């Protein structure tokens, strides 16, 4: 049994906990929290909740720590810190800062003889893997990534910060015409606006100026101003009834050419009922790989690019070749 | 530059040659043939065509040999034989015999300190990789593989052997209702007949008994009797005009569950204008990996499961992390 600790018990921590239950060779050993552990009840009976401080000194009896924190401020600190003590894995997703994060984790993990896998989930993660396979097989081609239909938590949070907004759920939606054009192998040039639309469901405070809220959303730089956005004002009851889930998904579509005029289209798509449970499932599979690679004497930072697919499965190489190749 | 030899110059050999041209770090060094080399003209000017006998003794100056032979009789002999002399790669696709083929190549390659990658293409190959990633991430789930719409060369050949048939092109076609059911995440139980239909375009000899030919096709065991098959008789001119290509493709669709009732559907699909050019492109990328792994001191047989995706790309690990993760 591989002993797993989870650090952080938000949506992603709970999603990872659910994923571990589906893997008979993985055991959740403890959940670590920076909050008061006594105030936290988790979904796995009998598993202790401990203070994050218990992780200090590297004395916890775990094979790998899955760090379920945020990419903005948590992971840049936590992953290098704990890579000096345990095998670790995170879902760091600030693309621009990946090289620095990798370097920090690599230095800590190498010095400690541990493995640290960063940026594991679906994007970065499964989508990245598919971009890499496609561009390696068909170097004369282009990758297109579409997200959705699904809830963007970052965009939902941005709307919630607007004066007069009580709650928001923002859906990112690929433009059907763009999808069709890419799937046809035309390799079109597409603007941001041509690829995705955004749809916001907003619960406003009583008496709030709805026209102003809508205008503030639609003109918000970076988040909305480059997109066609639709805003719907709904009641708190409608929000709870119709928008409580965190579905997501998307597609990586790659159009490539071999000989003159000979085209190939590769599409990898995900339809996820729960973004955090799927991300947690990817983390659980790669956590298994981290432990095995470390048992083979490997150390340092790795990404999903550096790990052979066989390491993700509890099945033997013989079983995999006989039944899945 | 990685120096590549191609053994065999049928559809797959020509597809591999086309793929190599798209990779600036790969150089085709020679084509080897069991036919008379002087009777063979290849599509790459300046590259020699040699007798397969030149490969004996391991003296050819190539980094890897891509073996473009058939799985029935060629590859079981050739891949172990040449793995004792060179790094090799093949597209062996007789699923039931993969364990034996792997063992044979492994013994030869290990003894020689070479790498032998077997069963590389799209199925086995890219489809296998996607089955493995999906079942590792979502162990509570099921994989469905659909082939087509595309030309099955084995089925086309089987029809050509019927008395009175001059030519045939057989298309394998997924049943739309089956695809939709699987894509919905229902994880249905499907019979062979429910998953695919078969469509044959047949050029018959003058005066042949068309009703008998159609009946012989539709009742042929293993190939057609478990399927709903449509037969069209066409002229040689129509065959040449409408069916000269070798398009193919298909989908691996995986439906999995995390917590109760929470479903996820992963789909990997290919739409290929040319089956042999795409298969050759996969072989070229994994040939690069074979050379690199051998340079790192690795030897023995491997499958696509054993190779980290980063080995397939000529880009550095830093480039990949910065731009594709």
GROMACS .gro file of N, CA, C and O in nm, chain A residues 220-272:
model
  212
  220UNK      N    1  -1.428   4.425  -1.792
  220UNK     CA    2  -1.315   4.394  -1.703
  220UNK      C    3  -1.194   4.346  -1.784
  220UNK      O    4  -1.203   4.247  -1.856
  221UNK      N    5  -1.081   4.417  -1.773
  221UNK     CA    6  -0.965   4.377  -1.854
  221UNK      C    7  -0.914   4.237  -1.816
  221UNK      O    8  -0.935   4.191  -1.704
  222UNK      N    9  -0.847   4.172  -1.907
  222UNK     CA   10  -0.792   4.037  -1.891
  222UNK      C   11  -0.900   3.930  -1.876
  222UNK      O   12  -0.899   3.830  -1.946
  223UNK      N   13  -0.995   3.953  -1.789
  223UNK     CA   14  -1.094   3.849  -1.761
  223UNK      C   15  -1.206   3.844  -1.866
  223UNK      O   16  -1.248   3.738  -1.907
  224UNK      N   17  -1.261   3.962  -1.905
  224UNK     CA   18  -1.381   3.960  -1.990
  224UNK      C   19  -1.374   4.049  -2.115
  224UNK      O   20  -1.448   4.025  -2.209
  225UNK      N   21  -1.291   4.153  -2.112
  225UNK     CA   22  -1.302   4.254  -2.219
  225UNK      C   23  -1.267   4.198  -2.357
  225UNK      O   24  -1.313   4.251  -2.458
  226UNK      N   25  -1.192   4.090  -2.363
  226UNK     CA   26  -1.157   4.032  -2.494
  226UNK      C   27  -1.256   3.925  -2.540
  226UNK      O   28  -1.231   3.856  -2.640
  227UNK      N   29  -1.366   3.911  -2.467
  227UNK     CA   30  -1.462   3.803  -2.497
  227UNK      C   31  -1.601   3.860  -2.516
  227UNK      O   32  -1.633   3.967  -2.464
  228UNK      N   33  -1.687   3.786  -2.584
  228UNK     CA   34  -1.829   3.816  -2.585
  228UNK      C   35  -1.889   3.749  -2.462
  228UNK      O   36  -1.883   3.625  -2.448
  229UNK      N   37  -1.944   3.830  -2.374
  229UNK     CA   38  -1.991   3.780  -2.245
  229UNK      C   39  -2.141   3.803  -2.231
  229UNK      O   40  -2.190   3.909  -2.267
  230UNK      N   41  -2.210   3.703  -2.180
  230UNK     CA   42  -2.352   3.714  -2.150
  230UNK      C   43  -2.368   3.712  -1.999
  230UNK      O   44  -2.303   3.631  -1.932
  231UNK      N   45  -2.453   3.801  -1.945
  231UNK     CA   46  -2.474   3.807  -1.800
  231UNK      C   47  -2.621   3.779  -1.770
  231UNK      O   48  -2.709   3.839  -1.831
  232UNK      N   49  -2.645   3.685  -1.679
  232UNK     CA   50  -2.781   3.654  -1.634
  232UNK      C   51  -2.789   3.681  -1.483
  232UNK      O   52  -2.705   3.629  -1.409
  233UNK      N   53  -2.889   3.757  -1.442
  233UNK     CA   54  -2.909   3.776  -1.298
  233UNK      C   55  -3.010   3.674  -1.250
  233UNK      O   56  -3.118   3.659  -1.309
  234UNK      N   57  -2.974   3.600  -1.148
  234UNK     CA   58  -3.061   3.494  -1.095
  234UNK      C   59  -3.071   3.508  -0.944
  234UNK      O   60  -2.997   3.585  -0.882
  235UNK      N   61  -3.162   3.430  -0.886
  235UNK     CA   62  -3.179   3.434  -0.740
  235UNK      C   63  -3.080   3.339  -0.673
  235UNK      O   64  -3.023   3.250  -0.738
  236UNK      N   65  -3.061   3.357  -0.544
  236UNK     CA   66  -2.973   3.268  -0.468
  236UNK      C   67  -3.025   3.124  -0.475
  236UNK      O   68  -2.947   3.028  -0.479
  237UNK      N   69  -3.159   3.109  -0.479
  237UNK     CA   70  -3.218   2.975  -0.487
  237UNK      C   71  -3.183   2.910  -0.621
  237UNK      O   72  -3.150   2.792  -0.628
  238UNK      N   73  -3.194   2.988  -0.728
  238UNK     CA   74  -3.158   2.934  -0.860
  238UNK      C   75  -3.010   2.896  -0.865
  238UNK      O   76  -2.971   2.794  -0.923
  239UNK      N   77  -2.927   2.979  -0.804
  239UNK     CA   78  -2.783   2.948  -0.802
  239UNK      C   79  -2.760   2.813  -0.732
  239UNK      O   80  -2.689   2.727  -0.783
  240UNK      N   81  -2.821   2.796  -0.616
  240UNK     CA   82  -2.801   2.672  -0.540
  240UNK      C   83  -2.857   2.552  -0.617
  240UNK      O   84  -2.798   2.443  -0.616
  241UNK      N   85  -2.970   2.572  -0.685
  241UNK     CA   86  -3.036   2.461  -0.751
  241UNK      C   87  -2.966   2.421  -0.882
  241UNK      O   88  -2.949   2.302  -0.911
  242UNK      N   89  -2.923   2.522  -0.959
  242UNK     CA   90  -2.878   2.493  -1.096
  242UNK      C   91  -2.726   2.500  -1.117
  242UNK      O   92  -2.677   2.457  -1.221
  243UNK      N   93  -2.654   2.555  -1.020
  243UNK     CA   94  -2.512   2.581  -1.046
  243UNK      C   95  -2.423   2.538  -0.930
  243UNK      O   96  -2.323   2.603  -0.900
  244UNK      N   97  -2.460   2.429  -0.863
  244UNK     CA   98  -2.380   2.391  -0.746
  244UNK      C   99  -2.259   2.305  -0.785
  244UNK      O  100  -2.165   2.292  -0.708
  245UNK      N  101  -2.261   2.246  -0.902
  245UNK     CA  102  -2.150   2.159  -0.941
  245UNK      C  103  -2.033   2.237  -0.997
  245UNK      O  104  -2.040   2.358  -1.016
  246UNK      N  105  -1.922   2.166  -1.016
  246UNK     CA  106  -1.805   2.228  -1.078
  246UNK      C  107  -1.765   2.146  -1.202
  246UNK      O  108  -1.655   2.091  -1.208
  247UNK      N  109  -1.855   2.138  -1.301
  247UNK     CA  110  -1.821   2.063  -1.422
  247UNK      C  111  -1.718   2.140  -1.503
  247UNK      O  112  -1.708   2.263  -1.491
  248UNK      N  113  -1.640   2.068  -1.580
  248UNK     CA  114  -1.548   2.136  -1.673
  248UNK      C  115  -1.509   2.038  -1.782
  248UNK      O  116  -1.567   1.929  -1.793
  249UNK      N  117  -1.413   2.077  -1.861
  249UNK     CA  118  -1.369   1.993  -1.970
  249UNK      C  119  -1.306   2.077  -2.078
  249UNK      O  120  -1.269   2.193  -2.055
  250UNK      N  121  -1.294   2.019  -2.194
  250UNK     CA  122  -1.233   2.092  -2.304
  250UNK      C  123  -1.167   1.996  -2.401
  250UNK      O  124  -1.182   1.873  -2.389
  251UNK      N  125  -1.095   2.053  -2.494
  251UNK     CA  126  -1.033   1.972  -2.600
  251UNK      C  127  -0.897   2.029  -2.638
  251UNK      O  128  -0.882   2.151  -2.645
  252UNK      N  129  -0.804   1.940  -2.665
  252UNK     CA  130  -0.682   1.977  -2.736
  252UNK      C  131  -0.696   1.917  -2.876
  252UNK      O  132  -0.710   1.796  -2.890
  253UNK      N  133  -0.700   2.004  -2.975
  253UNK     CA  134  -0.716   1.958  -3.113
  253UNK      C  135  -0.590   1.996  -3.188
  253UNK      O  136  -0.544   2.111  -3.182
  254UNK      N  137  -0.532   1.899  -3.257
  254UNK     CA  138  -0.405   1.922  -3.327
  254UNK      C  139  -0.422   1.885  -3.473
  254UNK      O  140  -0.463   1.774  -3.506
  255UNK      N  141  -0.393   1.980  -3.560
  255UNK     CA  142  -0.399   1.953  -3.704
  255UNK      C  143  -0.258   1.950  -3.759
  255UNK      O  144  -0.181   2.044  -3.739
  256UNK      N  145  -0.222   1.841  -3.825
  256UNK     CA  146  -0.086   1.829  -3.878
  256UNK      C  147  -0.086   1.771  -4.018
  256UNK      O  148  -0.183   1.708  -4.061
  257UNK      N  149   0.025   1.794  -4.088
  257UNK     CA  150   0.040   1.753  -4.226
  257UNK      C  151   0.161   1.662  -4.239
  257UNK      O  152   0.262   1.684  -4.173
  258UNK      N  153   0.150   1.559  -4.322
  258UNK     CA  154   0.268   1.477  -4.351
  258UNK      C  155   0.313   1.510  -4.494
  258UNK      O  156   0.377   1.611  -4.514
  259UNK      N  157   0.278   1.431  -4.593
  259UNK     CA  158   0.315   1.471  -4.730
  259UNK      C  159   0.218   1.578  -4.778
  259UNK      O  160   0.121   1.612  -4.709
  260UNK      N  161   0.244   1.633  -4.896
  260UNK     CA  162   0.164   1.746  -4.947
  260UNK      C  163   0.015   1.719  -4.941
  260UNK      O  164  -0.035   1.623  -4.999
  261UNK      N  165  -0.056   1.804  -4.868
  261UNK     CA  166  -0.202   1.795  -4.866
  261UNK      C  167  -0.257   1.680  -4.784
  261UNK      O  168  -0.378   1.660  -4.780
  262UNK      N  169  -0.171   1.603  -4.721
  262UNK     CA  170  -0.217   1.490  -4.641
  262UNK      C  171  -0.228   1.536  -4.496
  262UNK      O  172  -0.129   1.566  -4.430
  263UNK      N  173  -0.353   1.543  -4.447
  263UNK     CA  174  -0.379   1.603  -4.317
  263UNK      C  175  -0.423   1.498  -4.216
  263UNK      O  176  -0.487   1.399  -4.252
  264UNK      N  177  -0.394   1.529  -4.092
  264UNK     CA  178  -0.435   1.442  -3.983
  264UNK      C  179  -0.485   1.532  -3.870
  264UNK      O  180  -0.423   1.634  -3.841
  265UNK      N  181  -0.593   1.491  -3.806
  265UNK     CA  182  -0.644   1.568  -3.692
  265UNK      C  183  -0.651   1.475  -3.571
  265UNK      O  184  -0.710   1.366  -3.577
  266UNK      N  185  -0.588   1.519  -3.464
  266UNK     CA  186  -0.587   1.445  -3.337
  266UNK      C  187  -0.667   1.527  -3.236
  266UNK      O  188  -0.641   1.646  -3.221
  267UNK      N  189  -0.762   1.464  -3.171
  267UNK     CA  190  -0.839   1.538  -3.070
  267UNK      C  191  -0.843   1.461  -2.940
  267UNK      O  192  -0.874   1.342  -2.937
  268UNK      N  193  -0.810   1.531  -2.833
  268UNK     CA  194  -0.822   1.475  -2.697
  268UNK      C  195  -0.923   1.562  -2.624
  268UNK      O  196  -0.904   1.683  -2.614
  269UNK      N  197  -1.031   1.502  -2.576
  269UNK     CA  198  -1.132   1.585  -2.511
  269UNK      C  199  -1.176   1.524  -2.379
  269UNK      O  200  -1.173   1.402  -2.359
  270UNK      N  201  -1.212   1.611  -2.289
  270UNK     CA  202  -1.258   1.573  -2.156
  270UNK      C  203  -1.396   1.632  -2.130
  270UNK      O  204  -1.420   1.749  -2.162
  271UNK      N  205  -1.485   1.551  -2.074
  271UNK     CA  206  -1.614   1.601  -2.023
  271UNK      C  207  -1.621   1.557  -1.878
  271UNK      O  208  -1.638   1.438  -1.851
  272UNK      N  209  -1.606   1.652  -1.788
  272UNK     CA  210  -1.586   1.619  -1.646
  272UNK      C  211  -1.704   1.668  -1.563
  272UNK      O  212  -1.735   1.788  -1.563
   0.00000   0.00000   0.00000
